[in-house]
CSV table of C-alpha atoms in Angstrom, one decimal:
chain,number,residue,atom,x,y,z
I,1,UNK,CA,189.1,133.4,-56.6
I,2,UNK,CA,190.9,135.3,-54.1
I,3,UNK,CA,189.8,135.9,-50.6
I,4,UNK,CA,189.2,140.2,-50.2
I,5,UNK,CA,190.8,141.8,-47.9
I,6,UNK,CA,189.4,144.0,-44.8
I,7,UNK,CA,189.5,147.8,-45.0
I,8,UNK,CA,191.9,150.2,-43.5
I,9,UNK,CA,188.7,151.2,-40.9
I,10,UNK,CA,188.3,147.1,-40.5
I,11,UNK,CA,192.1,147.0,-39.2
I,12,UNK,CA,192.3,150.1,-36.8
I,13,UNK,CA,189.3,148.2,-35.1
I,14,UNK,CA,190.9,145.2,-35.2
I,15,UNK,CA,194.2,146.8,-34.0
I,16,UNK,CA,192.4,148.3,-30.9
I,17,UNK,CA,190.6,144.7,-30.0
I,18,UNK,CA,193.3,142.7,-30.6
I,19,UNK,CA,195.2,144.2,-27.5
I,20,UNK,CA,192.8,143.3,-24.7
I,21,UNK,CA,193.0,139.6,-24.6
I,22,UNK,CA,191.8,136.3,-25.8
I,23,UNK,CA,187.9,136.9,-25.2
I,24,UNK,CA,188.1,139.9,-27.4
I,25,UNK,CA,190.6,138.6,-30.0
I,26,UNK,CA,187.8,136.0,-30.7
I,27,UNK,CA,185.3,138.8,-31.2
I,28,UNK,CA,188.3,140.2,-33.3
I,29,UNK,CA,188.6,137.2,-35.3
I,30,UNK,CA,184.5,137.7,-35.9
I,31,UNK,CA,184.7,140.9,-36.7
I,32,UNK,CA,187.5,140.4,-39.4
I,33,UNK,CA,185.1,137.9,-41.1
I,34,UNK,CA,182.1,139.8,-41.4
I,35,UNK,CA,184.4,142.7,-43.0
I,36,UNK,CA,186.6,140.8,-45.0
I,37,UNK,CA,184.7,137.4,-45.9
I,38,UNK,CA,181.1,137.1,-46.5
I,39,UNK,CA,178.8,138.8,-43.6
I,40,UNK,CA,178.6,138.8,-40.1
I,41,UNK,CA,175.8,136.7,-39.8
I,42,UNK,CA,177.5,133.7,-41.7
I,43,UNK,CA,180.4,134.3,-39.5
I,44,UNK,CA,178.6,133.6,-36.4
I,45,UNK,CA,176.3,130.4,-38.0
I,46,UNK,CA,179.0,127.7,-36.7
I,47,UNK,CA,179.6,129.5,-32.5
I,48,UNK,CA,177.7,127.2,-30.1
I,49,UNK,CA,175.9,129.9,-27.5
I,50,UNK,CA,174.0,129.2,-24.3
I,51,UNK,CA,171.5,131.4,-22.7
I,52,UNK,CA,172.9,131.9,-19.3
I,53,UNK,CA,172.5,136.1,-18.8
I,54,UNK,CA,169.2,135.6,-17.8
I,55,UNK,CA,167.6,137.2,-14.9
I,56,UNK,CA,165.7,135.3,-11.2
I,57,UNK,CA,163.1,133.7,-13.3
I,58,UNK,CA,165.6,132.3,-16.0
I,59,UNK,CA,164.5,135.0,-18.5
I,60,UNK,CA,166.5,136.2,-20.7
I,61,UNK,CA,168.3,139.8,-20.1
I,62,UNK,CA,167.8,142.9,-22.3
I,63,UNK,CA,171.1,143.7,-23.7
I,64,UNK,CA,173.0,146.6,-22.4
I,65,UNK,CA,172.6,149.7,-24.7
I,66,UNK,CA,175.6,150.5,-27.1
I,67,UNK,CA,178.6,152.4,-25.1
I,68,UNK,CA,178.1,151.0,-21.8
I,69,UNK,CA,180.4,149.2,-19.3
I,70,UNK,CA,180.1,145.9,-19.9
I,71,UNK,CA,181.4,143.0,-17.9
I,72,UNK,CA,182.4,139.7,-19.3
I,73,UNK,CA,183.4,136.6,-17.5
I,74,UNK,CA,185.8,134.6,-19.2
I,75,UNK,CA,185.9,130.4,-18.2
I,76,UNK,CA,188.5,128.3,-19.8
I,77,UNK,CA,187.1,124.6,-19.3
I,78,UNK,CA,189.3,121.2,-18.2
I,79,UNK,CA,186.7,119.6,-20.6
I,80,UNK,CA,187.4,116.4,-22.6
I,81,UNK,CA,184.9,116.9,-25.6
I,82,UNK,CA,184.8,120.1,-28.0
I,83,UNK,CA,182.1,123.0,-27.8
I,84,UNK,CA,179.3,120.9,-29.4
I,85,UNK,CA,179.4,118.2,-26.5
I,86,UNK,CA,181.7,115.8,-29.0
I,87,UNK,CA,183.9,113.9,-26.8
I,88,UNK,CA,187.3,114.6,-28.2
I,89,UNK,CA,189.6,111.9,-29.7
I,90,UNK,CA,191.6,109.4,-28.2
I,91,UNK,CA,194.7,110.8,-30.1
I,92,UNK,CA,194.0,114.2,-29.3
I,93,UNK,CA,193.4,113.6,-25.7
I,94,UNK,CA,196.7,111.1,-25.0
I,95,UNK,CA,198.7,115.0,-27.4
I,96,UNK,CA,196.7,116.9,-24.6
I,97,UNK,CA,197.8,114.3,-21.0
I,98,UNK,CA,194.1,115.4,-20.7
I,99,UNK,CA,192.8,112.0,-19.6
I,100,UNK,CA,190.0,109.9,-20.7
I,101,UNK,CA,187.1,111.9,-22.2
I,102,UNK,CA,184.4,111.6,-19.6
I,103,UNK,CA,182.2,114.4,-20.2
I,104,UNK,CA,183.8,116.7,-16.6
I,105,UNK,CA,184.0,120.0,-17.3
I,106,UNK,CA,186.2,121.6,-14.2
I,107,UNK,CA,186.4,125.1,-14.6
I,108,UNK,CA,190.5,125.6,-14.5
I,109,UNK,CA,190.4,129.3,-15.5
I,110,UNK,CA,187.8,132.0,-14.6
I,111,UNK,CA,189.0,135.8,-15.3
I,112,UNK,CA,186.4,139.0,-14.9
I,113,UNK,CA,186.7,141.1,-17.9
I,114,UNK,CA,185.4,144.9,-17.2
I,115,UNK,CA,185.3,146.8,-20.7
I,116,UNK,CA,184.8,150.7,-20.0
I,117,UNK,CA,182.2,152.8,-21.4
I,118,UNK,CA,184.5,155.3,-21.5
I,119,UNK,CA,187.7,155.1,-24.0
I,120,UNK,CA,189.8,157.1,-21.9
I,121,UNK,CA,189.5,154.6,-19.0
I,122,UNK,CA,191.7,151.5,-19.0
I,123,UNK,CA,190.0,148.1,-19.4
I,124,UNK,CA,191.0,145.3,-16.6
I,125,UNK,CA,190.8,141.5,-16.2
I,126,UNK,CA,190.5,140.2,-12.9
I,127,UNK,CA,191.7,136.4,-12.5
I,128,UNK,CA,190.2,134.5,-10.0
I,129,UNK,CA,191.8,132.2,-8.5
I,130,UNK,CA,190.3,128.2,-9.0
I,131,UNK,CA,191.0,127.2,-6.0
I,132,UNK,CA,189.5,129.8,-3.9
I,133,UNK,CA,187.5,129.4,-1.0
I,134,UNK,CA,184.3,131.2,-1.2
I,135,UNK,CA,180.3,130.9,-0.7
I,136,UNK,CA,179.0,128.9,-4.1
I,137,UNK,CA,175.4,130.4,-5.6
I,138,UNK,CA,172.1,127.9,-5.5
I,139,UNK,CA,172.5,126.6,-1.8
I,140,UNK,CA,175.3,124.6,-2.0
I,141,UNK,CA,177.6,126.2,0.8
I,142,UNK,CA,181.3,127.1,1.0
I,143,UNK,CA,183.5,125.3,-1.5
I,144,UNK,CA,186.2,126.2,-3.9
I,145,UNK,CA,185.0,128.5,-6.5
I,146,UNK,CA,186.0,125.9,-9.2
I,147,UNK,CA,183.2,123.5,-8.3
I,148,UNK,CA,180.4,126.3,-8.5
I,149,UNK,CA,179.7,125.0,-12.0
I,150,UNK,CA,180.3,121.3,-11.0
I,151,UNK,CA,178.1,121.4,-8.6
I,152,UNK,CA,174.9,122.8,-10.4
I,153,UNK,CA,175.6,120.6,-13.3
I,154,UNK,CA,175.2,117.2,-11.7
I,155,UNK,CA,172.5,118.7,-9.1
I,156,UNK,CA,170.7,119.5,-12.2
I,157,UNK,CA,171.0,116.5,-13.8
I,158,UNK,CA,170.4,114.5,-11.1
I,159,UNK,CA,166.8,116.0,-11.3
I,160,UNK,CA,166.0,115.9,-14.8
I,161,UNK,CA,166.7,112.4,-14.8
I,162,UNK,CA,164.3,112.0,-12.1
I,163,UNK,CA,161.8,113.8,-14.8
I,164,UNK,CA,162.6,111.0,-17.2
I,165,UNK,CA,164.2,113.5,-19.4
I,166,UNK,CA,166.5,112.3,-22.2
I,167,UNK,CA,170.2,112.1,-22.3
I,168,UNK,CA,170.5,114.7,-24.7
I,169,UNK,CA,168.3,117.0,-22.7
I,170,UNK,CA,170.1,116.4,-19.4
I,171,UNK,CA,173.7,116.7,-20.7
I,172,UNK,CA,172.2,120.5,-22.5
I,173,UNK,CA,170.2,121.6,-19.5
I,174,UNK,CA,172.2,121.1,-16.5
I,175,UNK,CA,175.9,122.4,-18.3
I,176,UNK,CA,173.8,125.7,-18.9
I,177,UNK,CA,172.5,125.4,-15.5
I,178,UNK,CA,176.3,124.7,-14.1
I,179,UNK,CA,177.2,128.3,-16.1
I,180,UNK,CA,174.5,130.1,-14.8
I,181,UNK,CA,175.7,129.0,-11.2
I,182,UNK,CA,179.3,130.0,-11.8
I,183,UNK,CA,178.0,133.4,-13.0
I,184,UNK,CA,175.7,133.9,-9.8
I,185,UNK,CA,178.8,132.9,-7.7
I,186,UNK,CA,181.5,135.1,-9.6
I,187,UNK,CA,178.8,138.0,-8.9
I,188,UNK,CA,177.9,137.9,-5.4
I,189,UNK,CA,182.1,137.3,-5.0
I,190,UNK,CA,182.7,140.7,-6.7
I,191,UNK,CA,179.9,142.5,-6.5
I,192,UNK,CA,180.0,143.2,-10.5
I,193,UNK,CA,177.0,142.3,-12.4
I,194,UNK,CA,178.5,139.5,-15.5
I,195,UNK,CA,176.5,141.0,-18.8
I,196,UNK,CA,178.2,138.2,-21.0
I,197,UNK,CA,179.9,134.7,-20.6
I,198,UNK,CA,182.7,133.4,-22.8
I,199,UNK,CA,184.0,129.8,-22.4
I,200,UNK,CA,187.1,128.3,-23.8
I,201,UNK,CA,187.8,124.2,-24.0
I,202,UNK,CA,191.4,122.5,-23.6
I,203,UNK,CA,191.5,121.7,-27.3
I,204,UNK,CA,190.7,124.6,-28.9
I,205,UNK,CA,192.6,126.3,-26.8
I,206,UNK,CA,195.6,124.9,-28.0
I,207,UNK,CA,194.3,125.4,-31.8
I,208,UNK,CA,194.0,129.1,-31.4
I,209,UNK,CA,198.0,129.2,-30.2
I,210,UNK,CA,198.8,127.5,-33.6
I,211,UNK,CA,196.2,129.7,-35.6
I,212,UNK,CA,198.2,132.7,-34.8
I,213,UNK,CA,201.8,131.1,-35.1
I,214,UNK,CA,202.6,130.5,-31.9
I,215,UNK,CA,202.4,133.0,-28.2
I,216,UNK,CA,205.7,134.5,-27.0
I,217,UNK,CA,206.2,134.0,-23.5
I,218,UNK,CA,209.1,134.6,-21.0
I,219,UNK,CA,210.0,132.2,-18.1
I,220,UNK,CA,212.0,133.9,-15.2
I,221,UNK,CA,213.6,130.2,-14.4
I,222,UNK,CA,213.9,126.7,-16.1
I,223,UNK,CA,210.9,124.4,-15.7
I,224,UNK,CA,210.1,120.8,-15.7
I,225,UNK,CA,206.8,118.9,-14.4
I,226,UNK,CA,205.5,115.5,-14.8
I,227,UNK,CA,202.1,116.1,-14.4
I,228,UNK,CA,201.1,118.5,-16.6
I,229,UNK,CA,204.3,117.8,-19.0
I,230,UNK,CA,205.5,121.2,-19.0
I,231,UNK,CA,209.8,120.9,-20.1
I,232,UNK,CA,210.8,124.7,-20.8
I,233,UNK,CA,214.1,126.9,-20.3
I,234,UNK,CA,214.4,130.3,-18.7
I,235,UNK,CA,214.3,133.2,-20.6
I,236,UNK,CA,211.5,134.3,-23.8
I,237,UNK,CA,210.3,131.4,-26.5
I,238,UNK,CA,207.5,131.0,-28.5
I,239,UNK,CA,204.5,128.3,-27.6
I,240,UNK,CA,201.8,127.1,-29.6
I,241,UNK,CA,199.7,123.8,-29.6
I,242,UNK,CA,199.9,121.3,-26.9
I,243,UNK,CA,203.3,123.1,-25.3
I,244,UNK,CA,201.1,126.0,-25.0
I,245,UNK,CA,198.9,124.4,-23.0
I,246,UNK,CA,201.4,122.8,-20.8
I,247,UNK,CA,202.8,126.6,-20.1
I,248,UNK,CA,199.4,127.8,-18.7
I,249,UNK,CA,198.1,124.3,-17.0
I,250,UNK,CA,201.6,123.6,-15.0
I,251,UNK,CA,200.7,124.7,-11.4
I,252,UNK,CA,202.9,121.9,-9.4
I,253,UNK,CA,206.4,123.1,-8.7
I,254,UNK,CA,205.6,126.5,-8.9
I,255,UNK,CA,206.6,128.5,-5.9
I,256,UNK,CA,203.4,129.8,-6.0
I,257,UNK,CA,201.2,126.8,-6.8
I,258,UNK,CA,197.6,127.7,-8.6
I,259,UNK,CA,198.7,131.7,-7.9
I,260,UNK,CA,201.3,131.3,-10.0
I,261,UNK,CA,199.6,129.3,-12.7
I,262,UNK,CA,197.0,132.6,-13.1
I,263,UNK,CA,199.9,134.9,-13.2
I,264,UNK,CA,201.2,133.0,-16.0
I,265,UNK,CA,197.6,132.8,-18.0
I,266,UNK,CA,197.5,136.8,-17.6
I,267,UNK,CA,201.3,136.8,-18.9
I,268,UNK,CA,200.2,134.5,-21.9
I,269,UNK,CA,197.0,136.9,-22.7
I,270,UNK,CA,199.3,139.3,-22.9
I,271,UNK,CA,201.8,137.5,-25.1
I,272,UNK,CA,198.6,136.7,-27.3
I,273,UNK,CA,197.3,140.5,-27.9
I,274,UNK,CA,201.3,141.2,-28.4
I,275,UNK,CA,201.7,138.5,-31.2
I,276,UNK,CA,197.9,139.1,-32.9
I,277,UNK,CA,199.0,143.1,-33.2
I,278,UNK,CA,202.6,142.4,-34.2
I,279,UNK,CA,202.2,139.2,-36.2
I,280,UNK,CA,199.3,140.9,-38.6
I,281,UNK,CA,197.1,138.2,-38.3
I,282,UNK,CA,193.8,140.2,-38.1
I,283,UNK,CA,194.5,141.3,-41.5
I,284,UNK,CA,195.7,138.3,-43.1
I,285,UNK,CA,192.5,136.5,-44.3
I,286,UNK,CA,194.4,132.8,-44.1
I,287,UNK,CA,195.4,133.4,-40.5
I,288,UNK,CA,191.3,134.9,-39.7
I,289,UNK,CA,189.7,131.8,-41.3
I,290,UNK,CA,192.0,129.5,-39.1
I,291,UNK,CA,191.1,131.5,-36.3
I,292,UNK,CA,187.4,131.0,-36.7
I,293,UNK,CA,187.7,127.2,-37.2
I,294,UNK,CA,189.2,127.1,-33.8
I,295,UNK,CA,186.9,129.0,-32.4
I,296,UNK,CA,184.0,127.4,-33.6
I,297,UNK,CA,185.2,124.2,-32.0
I,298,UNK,CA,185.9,125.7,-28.7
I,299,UNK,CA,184.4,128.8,-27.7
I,300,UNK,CA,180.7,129.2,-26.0
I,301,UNK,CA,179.1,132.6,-26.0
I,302,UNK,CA,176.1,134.1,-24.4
I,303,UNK,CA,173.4,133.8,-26.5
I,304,UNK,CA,172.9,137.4,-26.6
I,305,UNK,CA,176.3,139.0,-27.1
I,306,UNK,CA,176.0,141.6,-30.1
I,307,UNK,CA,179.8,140.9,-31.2
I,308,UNK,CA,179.8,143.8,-34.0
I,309,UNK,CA,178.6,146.2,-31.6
I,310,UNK,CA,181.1,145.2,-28.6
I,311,UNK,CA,184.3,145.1,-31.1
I,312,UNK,CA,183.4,148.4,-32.0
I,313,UNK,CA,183.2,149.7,-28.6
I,314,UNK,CA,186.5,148.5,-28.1
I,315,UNK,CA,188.5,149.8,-31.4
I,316,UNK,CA,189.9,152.3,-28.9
I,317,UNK,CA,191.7,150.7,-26.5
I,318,UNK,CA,195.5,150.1,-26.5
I,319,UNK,CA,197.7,147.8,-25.1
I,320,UNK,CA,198.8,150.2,-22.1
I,321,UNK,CA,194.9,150.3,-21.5
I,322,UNK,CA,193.9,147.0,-20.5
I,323,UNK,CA,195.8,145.4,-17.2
I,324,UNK,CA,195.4,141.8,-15.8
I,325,UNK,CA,195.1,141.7,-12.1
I,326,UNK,CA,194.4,139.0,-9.1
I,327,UNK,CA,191.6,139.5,-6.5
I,328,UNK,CA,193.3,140.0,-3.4
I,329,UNK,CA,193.9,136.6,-1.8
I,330,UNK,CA,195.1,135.6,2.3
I,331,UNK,CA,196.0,132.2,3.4
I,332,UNK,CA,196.8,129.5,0.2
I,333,UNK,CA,197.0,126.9,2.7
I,334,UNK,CA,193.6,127.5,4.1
I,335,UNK,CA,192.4,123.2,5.5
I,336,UNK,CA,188.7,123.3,4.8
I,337,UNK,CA,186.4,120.8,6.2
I,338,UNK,CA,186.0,118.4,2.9
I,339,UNK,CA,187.6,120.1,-0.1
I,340,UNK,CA,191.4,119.6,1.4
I,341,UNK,CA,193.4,122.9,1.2
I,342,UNK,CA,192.1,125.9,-0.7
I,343,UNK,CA,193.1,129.4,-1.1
I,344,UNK,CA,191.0,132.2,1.4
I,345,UNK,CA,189.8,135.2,0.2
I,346,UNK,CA,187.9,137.7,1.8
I,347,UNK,CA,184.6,138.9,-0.2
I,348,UNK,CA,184.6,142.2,1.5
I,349,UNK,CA,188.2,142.9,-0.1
I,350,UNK,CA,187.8,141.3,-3.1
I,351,UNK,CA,185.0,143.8,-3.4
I,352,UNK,CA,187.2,146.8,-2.5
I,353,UNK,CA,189.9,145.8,-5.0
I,354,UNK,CA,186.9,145.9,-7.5
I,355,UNK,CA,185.6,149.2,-6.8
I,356,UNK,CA,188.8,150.7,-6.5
I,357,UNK,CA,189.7,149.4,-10.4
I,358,UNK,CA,186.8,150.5,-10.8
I,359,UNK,CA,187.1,154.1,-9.7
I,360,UNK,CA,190.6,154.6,-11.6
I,361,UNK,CA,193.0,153.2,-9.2
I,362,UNK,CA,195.3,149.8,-9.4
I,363,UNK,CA,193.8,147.8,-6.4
I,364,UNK,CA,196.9,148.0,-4.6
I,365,UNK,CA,197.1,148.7,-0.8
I,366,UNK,CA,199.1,152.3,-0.2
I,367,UNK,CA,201.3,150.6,1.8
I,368,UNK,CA,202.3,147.6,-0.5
I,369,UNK,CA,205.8,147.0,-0.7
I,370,UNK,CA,205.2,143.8,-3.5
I,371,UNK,CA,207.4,143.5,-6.2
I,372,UNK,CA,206.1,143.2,-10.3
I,373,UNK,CA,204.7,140.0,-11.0
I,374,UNK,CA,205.9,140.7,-14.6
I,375,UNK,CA,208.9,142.2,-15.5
I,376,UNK,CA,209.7,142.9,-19.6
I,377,UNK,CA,212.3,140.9,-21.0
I,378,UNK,CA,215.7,142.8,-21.1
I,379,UNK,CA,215.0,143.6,-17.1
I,380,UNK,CA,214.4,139.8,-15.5
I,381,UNK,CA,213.5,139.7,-12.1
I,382,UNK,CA,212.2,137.0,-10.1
I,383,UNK,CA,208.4,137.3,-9.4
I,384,UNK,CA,207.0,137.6,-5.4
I,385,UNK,CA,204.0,135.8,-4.5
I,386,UNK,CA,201.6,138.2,-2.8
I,387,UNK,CA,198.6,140.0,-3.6
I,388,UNK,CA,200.5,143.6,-3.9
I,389,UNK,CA,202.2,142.4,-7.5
I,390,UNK,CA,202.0,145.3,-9.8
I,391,UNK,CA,199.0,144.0,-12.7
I,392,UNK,CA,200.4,142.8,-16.2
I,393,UNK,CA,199.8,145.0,-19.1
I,394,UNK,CA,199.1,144.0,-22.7
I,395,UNK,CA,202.0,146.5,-23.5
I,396,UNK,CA,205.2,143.7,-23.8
I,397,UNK,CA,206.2,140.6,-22.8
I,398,UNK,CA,206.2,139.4,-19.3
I,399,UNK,CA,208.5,137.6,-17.2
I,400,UNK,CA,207.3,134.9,-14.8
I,401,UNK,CA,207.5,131.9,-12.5
């Protein structure tokens, strides 16, 4: 029996999501099942949720009413097990250079989505930057903003064992409690309220590259690294799997370090919407069940995320309508007292840049002379490291360091 296929109405709102990155081509990918499989309700049984939106008294949040800004923050996770808890395999760990699988989960990537009300208004993502220096939610003091989930987890943990709790309660209870802190951090930092979480492991994250047959990419210069195993020329190629993976984890050699390693996760977002719109995937029922195997492996959602009801608010956008962006950032040599050398930021600034996305503009000083941190391929230039870089677009195919 032959698999149906999705409507003409299913793909123009598939066309529209598919172009703002890899947190909405996931709700894509959902979407295509319930309209061209069996229901959405079936397509949704296998996606581990947590529920972290919750408000002071760890109750759960009303969902935001249909049409409304909504703000999503996006986590991809340095963890060695899959989205159930299952430590992954040695095979596929020794494919990965991921390490042994030890249960950490170090919060690598971390990117605030902000998804208009209004169609007319262009969607952002804001990366923020791993190693940033900034006050960590719960107590814990000034750290880098990668350990704000760390942190929590084992403080947690350390106290439920002291209840006598069980393994299996202590592993579940103190990862959502490490999400919940992250959240409370990211939202003090930008002032944003986060209305939904989406987290993203090493290993599925290479599974969705191969789903959709691979992400083009474009490399201003040649690059080699030992550490993260990253061997690619200059110039546009196509990535999927474990290369993939290399492409967005490689920060050593970079001129710009970690700031360089976000600009190249925004550049490969953008290389994902570009290859899911021209590729056809979100009509091709083969390429949709792939996709939703991945992502049921990988991906952690809010537990209260209407999916239907978000990809439909989205069917509008275009890819010259959603921009990736860095928060303003000073000093990435700032010496901290016990967390070695981290990047500064300034919360009042990074709050400025917000509002001013917010209120229409691009973030950018009036006075910046930066150069484009991606440039389309035909017009190659090399990339500048500052915090006045033009944002990426999901319209082509950057160039970068």
């Amino acid at each position: 029996m032959s698999e149906p296929k999705a409507t003409n109405a299913t793909r123009r709102v598939l066309s529209g999501i598919g172009k703002t990155g890899l947190v909405l081509v996931s709700v894509a990918a959902l979407t295509a099942t319930a309209a061209g499989y069996l229901s959405y309700r079936q397509a949704t049984v296998g996606l581990a949720t947590d529920n972290v939106i919750t408000d002071d008294k760890g109750d759960p949040v009303l969902p935001k009413a249909p049409g409304t800004d909504t703000n999503i923050l996006l986590v991809g996770v340095d963890s060695r097990t899959d989205a159930q808890g299952r430590p992954l395999s040695r095979e596929v760990l020794d494919a990965l250079q991921a390490g042994d699988a030890n249960g950490e989960q170090n919060t690598d990537t971390m990117m605030l989505v902000h998804v208009p009300a209004d169609p007319g208004k262009k969607a952002f993502a804001v990366s923020l930057p791993r190693d940033s220096y900034v006050d960590i939610a719960g107590g814990f003091g000034k750290h880098k903003l990668n350990s704000a989930y760390a942190r929590a987890k084992l403080a947690k943990a350390k106290e439920l064992r002291g209840q006598g709790k069980d393994a299996a309660t202590v592993d579940k209870e103190s990862v959502t409690a490490g999400r919940k802190n992250l959240i409370s951090t990211v939202a003090k930092l930008t002032g944003l309220t986060v209305d939904h979480f989406a987290e993203i492991n090493l290993y599925g994250f290479s599974e969705i590259t191969k789903a959709v047959g691979g992400i083009p990419v474009c490399l201003n210069k040649p690059v080699r690294d030992d550490f993260s195993g990253a061997n690619f020329p200059a110039g546009r190629q196509v990535l999927e799997g474990v290369d993939a993976l290399k492409f967005v984890r490689q920060r050593h050699g970079l001129p710009g370090g970690d700031l360089d390693r976000v600009r190249r996760q925004q550049a490969f977002l953008a290389g994902l919407a570009n290859q899911v719109l021209s590729a056809g995937t979100l009509t091709d029922p083969g390429k949709v069940k792939d996709l939703i195997d991945a992502l049921t492996r990988s991906v952690v959602l809010d537990s209260g995320w209407d999916l239907l009801g978000f990809a439909q608010q989205v069917q509008g956008l275009s890819g010259g309508k959603i921009q990736f962006h860095t928060i303003p950032t000073l000093r990435s040599n700032l010496a901290t007292p016990g967390d070695g050398v981290a990047v500064e930021v300034d919360p009042g600034k990074v709050r400025s840049f917000i509002q001013s996305l917010l209120n229409g503009g691009d973030g950018t000083p009036a006075n910046a002379a930066g150069k484009p941190g991606g440039t389309p391929v035909g017009r190659v230039k090399p990339v500048s490291n500052n915090t006045a870089q033009q944002p990426i677009d999901a319209a082509g195919i950057p160039c970068v360091n």
